[in-house]
PDB file of C-alpha atoms in Angstrom:
ATOM      1  CA  UNK A1212      -1.223 -36.813   7.381  1.00  0.00           C
ATOM      2  CA  UNK A1213       0.702 -34.676   9.852  1.00  0.00           C
ATOM      3  CA  UNK A1214       4.468 -34.778   9.625  1.00  0.00           C
ATOM      4  CA  UNK A1215       7.091 -34.436  12.320  1.00  0.00           C
ATOM      5  CA  UNK A1216       6.745 -31.187  14.231  1.00  0.00           C
ATOM      6  CA  UNK A1217       9.330 -29.402  16.340  1.00  0.00           C
ATOM      7  CA  UNK A1218       9.209 -26.461  18.679  1.00  0.00           C
ATOM      8  CA  UNK A1219      10.369 -23.831  19.003  1.00  0.00           C
ATOM      9  CA  UNK A1220      11.437 -23.095  15.435  1.00  0.00           C
ATOM     10  CA  UNK A1221      14.043 -20.646  16.711  1.00  0.00           C
ATOM     11  CA  UNK A1222      15.656 -20.284  20.102  1.00  0.00           C
ATOM     12  CA  UNK A1223      18.148 -17.666  21.188  1.00  0.00           C
ATOM     13  CA  UNK A1224      19.683 -18.199  24.603  1.00  0.00           C
ATOM     14  CA  UNK A1225      22.531 -16.868  26.663  1.00  0.00           C
ATOM     15  CA  UNK A1226      25.611 -18.936  27.303  1.00  0.00           C
ATOM     16  CA  UNK A1227      25.189 -20.997  30.457  1.00  0.00           C
ATOM     17  CA  UNK A1228      21.399 -21.269  30.285  1.00  0.00           C
ATOM     18  CA  UNK A1229      19.504 -24.549  29.838  1.00  0.00           C
ATOM     19  CA  UNK A1230      17.253 -25.137  26.820  1.00  0.00           C
ATOM     20  CA  UNK A1231      14.583 -27.709  25.966  1.00  0.00           C
ATOM     21  CA  UNK A1232      13.706 -28.636  22.412  1.00  0.00           C
ATOM     22  CA  UNK A1233      10.562 -30.588  21.627  1.00  0.00           C
ATOM     23  CA  UNK A1234       9.731 -33.107  18.926  1.00  0.00           C
ATOM     24  CA  UNK A1235       6.345 -34.603  17.987  1.00  0.00           C
ATOM     25  CA  UNK A1236       6.909 -37.611  15.702  1.00  0.00           C
ATOM     26  CA  UNK A1237       4.559 -38.959  13.055  1.00  0.00           C
ATOM     27  CA  UNK A1238       1.791 -40.920  14.745  1.00  0.00           C
ATOM     28  CA  UNK A1239       2.587 -44.632  14.859  1.00  0.00           C
ATOM     29  CA  UNK A1240       6.304 -44.265  14.219  1.00  0.00           C
ATOM     30  CA  UNK A1241       8.199 -46.329  16.764  1.00  0.00           C
ATOM     31  CA  UNK A1242      11.637 -44.856  16.109  1.00  0.00           C
ATOM     32  CA  UNK A1243      12.698 -41.280  16.885  1.00  0.00           C
ATOM     33  CA  UNK A1244      16.049 -39.629  16.248  1.00  0.00           C
ATOM     34  CA  UNK A1245      17.794 -36.398  17.111  1.00  0.00           C
ATOM     35  CA  UNK A1246      20.484 -34.902  14.874  1.00  0.00           C
ATOM     36  CA  UNK A1247      22.471 -31.712  14.896  1.00  0.00           C
ATOM     37  CA  UNK A1248      23.492 -29.812  11.765  1.00  0.00           C
ATOM     38  CA  UNK A1249      25.899 -26.910  11.894  1.00  0.00           C
ATOM     39  CA  UNK A1250      25.992 -24.375   9.064  1.00  0.00           C
ATOM     40  CA  UNK A1251      27.194 -26.019   5.856  1.00  0.00           C
ATOM     41  CA  UNK A1252      27.878 -29.312   7.609  1.00  0.00           C
ATOM     42  CA  UNK A1253      26.414 -32.808   7.461  1.00  0.00           C
ATOM     43  CA  UNK A1254      24.067 -34.442   9.931  1.00  0.00           C
ATOM     44  CA  UNK A1255      25.539 -35.326  13.305  1.00  0.00           C
ATOM     45  CA  UNK A1256      23.667 -38.183  15.008  1.00  0.00           C
ATOM     46  CA  UNK A1257      22.839 -37.514  18.651  1.00  0.00           C
ATOM     47  CA  UNK A1258      20.406 -40.092  20.021  1.00  0.00           C
ATOM     48  CA  UNK A1259      17.939 -42.770  18.843  1.00  0.00           C
ATOM     49  CA  UNK A1260      14.828 -44.153  20.545  1.00  0.00           C
ATOM     50  CA  UNK A1261      13.227 -47.409  19.345  1.00  0.00           C
ATOM     51  CA  UNK A1262       9.999 -48.464  20.998  1.00  0.00           C
ATOM     52  CA  UNK A1263      10.520 -49.404  24.643  1.00  0.00           C
ATOM     53  CA  UNK A1264      14.207 -50.264  24.225  1.00  0.00           C
ATOM     54  CA  UNK A1265      16.960 -48.340  25.956  1.00  0.00           C
ATOM     55  CA  UNK A1266      17.936 -45.368  23.788  1.00  0.00           C
ATOM     56  CA  UNK A1267      21.142 -45.317  21.775  1.00  0.00           C
ATOM     57  CA  UNK A1268      22.948 -42.321  23.252  1.00  0.00           C
ATOM     58  CA  UNK A1269      26.229 -42.920  21.462  1.00  0.00           C
ATOM     59  CA  UNK A1270      26.146 -39.607  19.602  1.00  0.00           C
ATOM     60  CA  UNK A1271      25.592 -37.253  22.516  1.00  0.00           C
ATOM     61  CA  UNK A1272      28.638 -34.933  22.540  1.00  0.00           C
ATOM     62  CA  UNK A1273      28.777 -34.385  26.304  1.00  0.00           C
ATOM     63  CA  UNK A1274      26.880 -35.041  29.522  1.00  0.00           C
ATOM     64  CA  UNK A1275      25.262 -31.615  29.134  1.00  0.00           C
ATOM     65  CA  UNK A1276      23.012 -33.217  26.523  1.00  0.00           C
ATOM     66  CA  UNK A1277      20.121 -35.512  27.443  1.00  0.00           C
ATOM     67  CA  UNK A1278      16.858 -36.617  25.879  1.00  0.00           C
ATOM     68  CA  UNK A1279      13.652 -38.280  26.939  1.00  0.00           C
ATOM     69  CA  UNK A1280      10.795 -39.824  25.077  1.00  0.00           C
ATOM     70  CA  UNK A1281       7.565 -39.996  27.031  1.00  0.00           C
ATOM     71  CA  UNK A1282       4.882 -42.573  26.292  1.00  0.00           C
ATOM     72  CA  UNK A1283       6.629 -43.657  23.129  1.00  0.00           C
ATOM     73  CA  UNK A1284       5.688 -40.415  21.431  1.00  0.00           C
ATOM     74  CA  UNK A1285       6.876 -36.883  22.203  1.00  0.00           C
ATOM     75  CA  UNK A1286      10.580 -36.331  22.842  1.00  0.00           C
ATOM     76  CA  UNK A1287      12.479 -33.546  24.559  1.00  0.00           C
ATOM     77  CA  UNK A1288      16.160 -32.798  24.002  1.00  0.00           C
ATOM     78  CA  UNK A1289      17.695 -30.854  26.877  1.00  0.00           C
ATOM     79  CA  UNK A1290      20.980 -28.996  26.714  1.00  0.00           C
ATOM     80  CA  UNK A1291      22.283 -27.792  30.048  1.00  0.00           C
ATOM     81  CA  UNK A1292      24.709 -24.903  30.536  1.00  0.00           C
ATOM     82  CA  UNK A1293      24.695 -24.066  26.833  1.00  0.00           C
ATOM     83  CA  UNK A1294      27.930 -23.118  25.097  1.00  0.00           C
ATOM     84  CA  UNK A1295      28.438 -21.130  21.890  1.00  0.00           C
ATOM     85  CA  UNK A1296      29.548 -24.297  20.086  1.00  0.00           C
ATOM     86  CA  UNK A1297      26.057 -25.716  20.712  1.00  0.00           C
ATOM     87  CA  UNK A1298      24.678 -23.259  18.152  1.00  0.00           C
ATOM     88  CA  UNK A1299      23.231 -25.314  15.306  1.00  0.00           C
ATOM     89  CA  UNK A1300      19.987 -26.579  13.825  1.00  0.00           C
ATOM     90  CA  UNK A1301      18.627 -29.493  15.842  1.00  0.00           C
ATOM     91  CA  UNK A1302      16.636 -31.895  13.688  1.00  0.00           C
ATOM     92  CA  UNK A1303      14.256 -34.574  14.848  1.00  0.00           C
ATOM     93  CA  UNK A1304      13.195 -37.488  12.642  1.00  0.00           C
ATOM     94  CA  UNK A1305      10.882 -40.445  13.052  1.00  0.00           C
ATOM     95  CA  UNK A1306      10.537 -43.692  11.158  1.00  0.00           C
ATOM     96  CA  UNK A1307       8.546 -46.878  10.803  1.00  0.00           C
ATOM     97  CA  UNK A1308      10.715 -48.653   8.205  1.00  0.00           C
ATOM     98  CA  UNK A1309      11.717 -47.322   4.793  1.00  0.00           C
ATOM     99  CA  UNK A1310      13.472 -44.165   5.753  1.00  0.00           C
ATOM    100  CA  UNK A1311      13.399 -41.394   8.292  1.00  0.00           C
ATOM    101  CA  UNK A1312      11.149 -38.369   8.037  1.00  0.00           C
ATOM    102  CA  UNK A1313      12.513 -35.109   9.346  1.00  0.00           C
ATOM    103  CA  UNK A1314      10.869 -32.244  11.143  1.00  0.00           C
ATOM    104  CA  UNK A1315      11.574 -28.614  10.222  1.00  0.00           C
ATOM    105  CA  UNK A1316      14.229 -28.273  12.926  1.00  0.00           C
ATOM    106  CA  UNK A1317      14.965 -25.879  15.764  1.00  0.00           C
ATOM    107  CA  UNK A1318      17.614 -23.260  15.097  1.00  0.00           C
ATOM    108  CA  UNK A1319      19.501 -22.717  18.362  1.00  0.00           C
ATOM    109  CA  UNK A1320      21.692 -19.657  18.779  1.00  0.00           C
ATOM    110  CA  UNK A1321      23.783 -19.314  21.926  1.00  0.00           C
ATOM    111  CA  UNK A1322      25.003 -15.774  22.527  1.00  0.00           C
TER     112      UNK A1322
ATOM    113  CA  UNK B1467      33.499 -46.895  12.128  1.00  0.00           C
ATOM    114  CA  UNK B1468      30.855 -46.731   9.466  1.00  0.00           C
ATOM    115  CA  UNK B1469      31.541 -44.175   6.769  1.00  0.00           C
ATOM    116  CA  UNK B1470      29.488 -42.894   3.906  1.00  0.00           C
ATOM    117  CA  UNK B1471      31.487 -40.859   1.405  1.00  0.00           C
ATOM    118  CA  UNK B1472      30.148 -38.381  -1.116  1.00  0.00           C
ATOM    119  CA  UNK B1473      31.809 -35.846  -3.372  1.00  0.00           C
ATOM    120  CA  UNK B1474      30.872 -32.501  -1.831  1.00  0.00           C
ATOM    121  CA  UNK B1475      30.608 -30.819  -5.227  1.00  0.00           C
ATOM    122  CA  UNK B1476      29.321 -28.459  -6.293  1.00  0.00           C
ATOM    123  CA  UNK B1477      28.056 -30.415  -9.260  1.00  0.00           C
ATOM    124  CA  UNK B1478      26.885 -27.999 -11.919  1.00  0.00           C
ATOM    125  CA  UNK B1479      24.700 -29.284 -14.757  1.00  0.00           C
ATOM    126  CA  UNK B1480      22.726 -27.477 -17.468  1.00  0.00           C
ATOM    127  CA  UNK B1481      18.962 -27.625 -17.404  1.00  0.00           C
ATOM    128  CA  UNK B1482      17.680 -30.747 -19.135  1.00  0.00           C
ATOM    129  CA  UNK B1483      20.885 -32.729 -18.571  1.00  0.00           C
ATOM    130  CA  UNK B1484      21.413 -35.781 -16.364  1.00  0.00           C
ATOM    131  CA  UNK B1485      22.925 -35.171 -12.925  1.00  0.00           C
ATOM    132  CA  UNK B1486      24.875 -38.164 -11.603  1.00  0.00           C
ATOM    133  CA  UNK B1487      25.661 -38.409  -7.898  1.00  0.00           C
ATOM    134  CA  UNK B1488      27.791 -41.115  -6.331  1.00  0.00           C
ATOM    135  CA  UNK B1489      28.145 -42.456  -2.814  1.00  0.00           C
ATOM    136  CA  UNK B1490      30.361 -45.168  -1.339  1.00  0.00           C
ATOM    137  CA  UNK B1491      29.870 -46.892   1.983  1.00  0.00           C
ATOM    138  CA  UNK B1492      32.230 -48.823   4.215  1.00  0.00           C
ATOM    139  CA  UNK B1493      29.964 -51.315   6.008  1.00  0.00           C
ATOM    140  CA  UNK B1494      29.466 -54.503   3.995  1.00  0.00           C
ATOM    141  CA  UNK B1495      26.600 -55.357   6.311  1.00  0.00           C
ATOM    142  CA  UNK B1496      24.517 -52.412   5.137  1.00  0.00           C
ATOM    143  CA  UNK B1497      21.209 -53.526   3.666  1.00  0.00           C
ATOM    144  CA  UNK B1498      19.214 -50.353   3.118  1.00  0.00           C
ATOM    145  CA  UNK B1499      20.155 -47.215   1.221  1.00  0.00           C
ATOM    146  CA  UNK B1500      18.470 -43.852   1.019  1.00  0.00           C
ATOM    147  CA  UNK B1501      18.748 -40.593  -0.863  1.00  0.00           C
ATOM    148  CA  UNK B1502      17.597 -37.344   0.707  1.00  0.00           C
ATOM    149  CA  UNK B1503      17.273 -33.888  -0.826  1.00  0.00           C
ATOM    150  CA  UNK B1504      17.923 -30.828   1.320  1.00  0.00           C
ATOM    151  CA  UNK B1505      17.145 -27.338   0.098  1.00  0.00           C
ATOM    152  CA  UNK B1506      19.088 -24.507   1.660  1.00  0.00           C
ATOM    153  CA  UNK B1507      17.644 -23.656   5.060  1.00  0.00           C
ATOM    154  CA  UNK B1508      15.277 -26.626   5.029  1.00  0.00           C
ATOM    155  CA  UNK B1509      15.328 -30.105   6.538  1.00  0.00           C
ATOM    156  CA  UNK B1510      16.197 -33.260   4.555  1.00  0.00           C
ATOM    157  CA  UNK B1511      13.417 -34.832   2.499  1.00  0.00           C
ATOM    158  CA  UNK B1512      13.392 -38.529   1.584  1.00  0.00           C
ATOM    159  CA  UNK B1513      13.311 -39.023  -2.185  1.00  0.00           C
ATOM    160  CA  UNK B1514      14.410 -42.630  -2.806  1.00  0.00           C
ATOM    161  CA  UNK B1515      15.273 -45.849  -1.043  1.00  0.00           C
ATOM    162  CA  UNK B1516      16.765 -49.030  -2.463  1.00  0.00           C
ATOM    163  CA  UNK B1517      17.517 -52.428  -0.971  1.00  0.00           C
ATOM    164  CA  UNK B1518      18.463 -54.670  -3.912  1.00  0.00           C
ATOM    165  CA  UNK B1519      21.283 -54.584  -6.430  1.00  0.00           C
ATOM    166  CA  UNK B1520      20.347 -52.904  -9.680  1.00  0.00           C
ATOM    167  CA  UNK B1521      18.266 -49.903 -10.618  1.00  0.00           C
ATOM    168  CA  UNK B1522      15.137 -48.433  -9.100  1.00  0.00           C
ATOM    169  CA  UNK B1523      13.295 -45.703 -10.967  1.00  0.00           C
ATOM    170  CA  UNK B1524      10.836 -43.158  -9.597  1.00  0.00           C
ATOM    171  CA  UNK B1525       9.866 -40.414 -12.011  1.00  0.00           C
ATOM    172  CA  UNK B1526      12.984 -38.506 -13.045  1.00  0.00           C
ATOM    173  CA  UNK B1527      15.070 -40.185 -10.320  1.00  0.00           C
ATOM    174  CA  UNK B1528      16.938 -43.489 -10.641  1.00  0.00           C
ATOM    175  CA  UNK B1529      18.839 -45.052  -7.759  1.00  0.00           C
ATOM    176  CA  UNK B1530      21.509 -47.639  -8.562  1.00  0.00           C
ATOM    177  CA  UNK B1531      22.983 -50.035  -6.029  1.00  0.00           C
ATOM    178  CA  UNK B1532      26.063 -52.218  -6.377  1.00  0.00           C
ATOM    179  CA  UNK B1533      26.717 -54.060  -3.116  1.00  0.00           C
ATOM    180  CA  UNK B1534      29.825 -55.843  -4.402  1.00  0.00           C
ATOM    181  CA  UNK B1535      31.487 -52.489  -5.088  1.00  0.00           C
ATOM    182  CA  UNK B1536      29.794 -50.813  -2.127  1.00  0.00           C
ATOM    183  CA  UNK B1537      28.427 -47.868  -4.001  1.00  0.00           C
ATOM    184  CA  UNK B1538      25.051 -46.351  -4.568  1.00  0.00           C
ATOM    185  CA  UNK B1539      24.282 -43.637  -7.073  1.00  0.00           C
ATOM    186  CA  UNK B1540      21.444 -41.286  -7.945  1.00  0.00           C
ATOM    187  CA  UNK B1541      20.641 -40.092 -11.442  1.00  0.00           C
ATOM    188  CA  UNK B1542      18.408 -37.101 -11.993  1.00  0.00           C
ATOM    189  CA  UNK B1543      17.127 -36.989 -15.559  1.00  0.00           C
ATOM    190  CA  UNK B1544      15.931 -33.822 -17.294  1.00  0.00           C
ATOM    191  CA  UNK B1545      17.395 -31.720 -14.468  1.00  0.00           C
ATOM    192  CA  UNK B1546      15.408 -28.644 -13.511  1.00  0.00           C
ATOM    193  CA  UNK B1547      16.486 -25.522 -11.597  1.00  0.00           C
ATOM    194  CA  UNK B1548      14.204 -26.752  -8.797  1.00  0.00           C
ATOM    195  CA  UNK B1549      16.522 -29.759  -8.399  1.00  0.00           C
ATOM    196  CA  UNK B1550      19.259 -27.436  -7.137  1.00  0.00           C
ATOM    197  CA  UNK B1551      19.876 -28.673  -3.597  1.00  0.00           C
ATOM    198  CA  UNK B1552      22.208 -30.782  -1.480  1.00  0.00           C
ATOM    199  CA  UNK B1553      21.688 -34.523  -1.847  1.00  0.00           C
ATOM    200  CA  UNK B1554      22.468 -36.761   1.123  1.00  0.00           C
ATOM    201  CA  UNK B1555      23.198 -40.455   0.854  1.00  0.00           C
ATOM    202  CA  UNK B1556      22.524 -42.733   3.837  1.00  0.00           C
ATOM    203  CA  UNK B1557      22.920 -46.417   4.614  1.00  0.00           C
ATOM    204  CA  UNK B1558      21.857 -48.736   7.391  1.00  0.00           C
ATOM    205  CA  UNK B1559      21.983 -52.346   8.498  1.00  0.00           C
ATOM    206  CA  UNK B1560      18.243 -52.124   8.853  1.00  0.00           C
ATOM    207  CA  UNK B1561      15.705 -49.419   8.146  1.00  0.00           C
ATOM    208  CA  UNK B1562      16.330 -47.686  11.409  1.00  0.00           C
ATOM    209  CA  UNK B1563      19.625 -46.211  12.514  1.00  0.00           C
ATOM    210  CA  UNK B1564      21.259 -44.699   9.423  1.00  0.00           C
ATOM    211  CA  UNK B1565      24.667 -43.232   8.640  1.00  0.00           C
ATOM    212  CA  UNK B1566      24.590 -40.106   6.489  1.00  0.00           C
ATOM    213  CA  UNK B1567      27.123 -38.753   4.070  1.00  0.00           C
ATOM    214  CA  UNK B1568      28.040 -35.075   4.116  1.00  0.00           C
ATOM    215  CA  UNK B1569      26.087 -34.429   0.920  1.00  0.00           C
ATOM    216  CA  UNK B1570      26.683 -33.329  -2.666  1.00  0.00           C
ATOM    217  CA  UNK B1571      25.563 -29.871  -3.705  1.00  0.00           C
ATOM    218  CA  UNK B1572      23.895 -29.756  -7.127  1.00  0.00           C
ATOM    219  CA  UNK B1573      23.328 -26.590  -9.120  1.00  0.00           C
ATOM    220  CA  UNK B1574      21.181 -26.755 -12.257  1.00  0.00           C
ATOM    221  CA  UNK B1575      21.934 -23.877 -14.646  1.00  0.00           C
ATOM    222  CA  UNK B1576      18.955 -22.475 -16.522  1.00  0.00           C
TER     223      UNK B1576
END
């Protein structure tokens, strides 16, 4: 079946601009996660959605970052007023028990 | 704060040998444990999960869990050059929100 999809695959933006990253989870998966991975680094947890519960936003690095999940499916991660330190690969994952399945990621470059 | 610790490596093994990766975790409440493989420039891929003490085998991979000592390991038998990747360990209180280690880089020498 179809895996997790993310768009765009690459995004180059100027410092100070807003960006939106999209994630389509595996159909039927109730949980959705956003992570950030800088070059050569581990996974940094950002936010977690589980069904209709309030999201766990404990990993968001600043109030410039926000995320929504509409209809329990598609999610959008928004970064406002981007900074150069926001440059990273943003990974989305979904799960329905027994592990998380990752999308291919969006590589964000802030110039 | 939950921590998952892994030796960053690199771990270099000859082709055909056994690669042994170790991971320790800090949260005694953790119940589920996962191993992911991440090729350079790609996203993590789930390869094994284990919930109970002891060994779990899947093909050339064996996961070992020891909750009393709070460690989980991954053995890769008959290592192949295609196994060269970074291996991430993760734990969780349930199957959902996980804590990831920084990963161990494995290089299999042909």
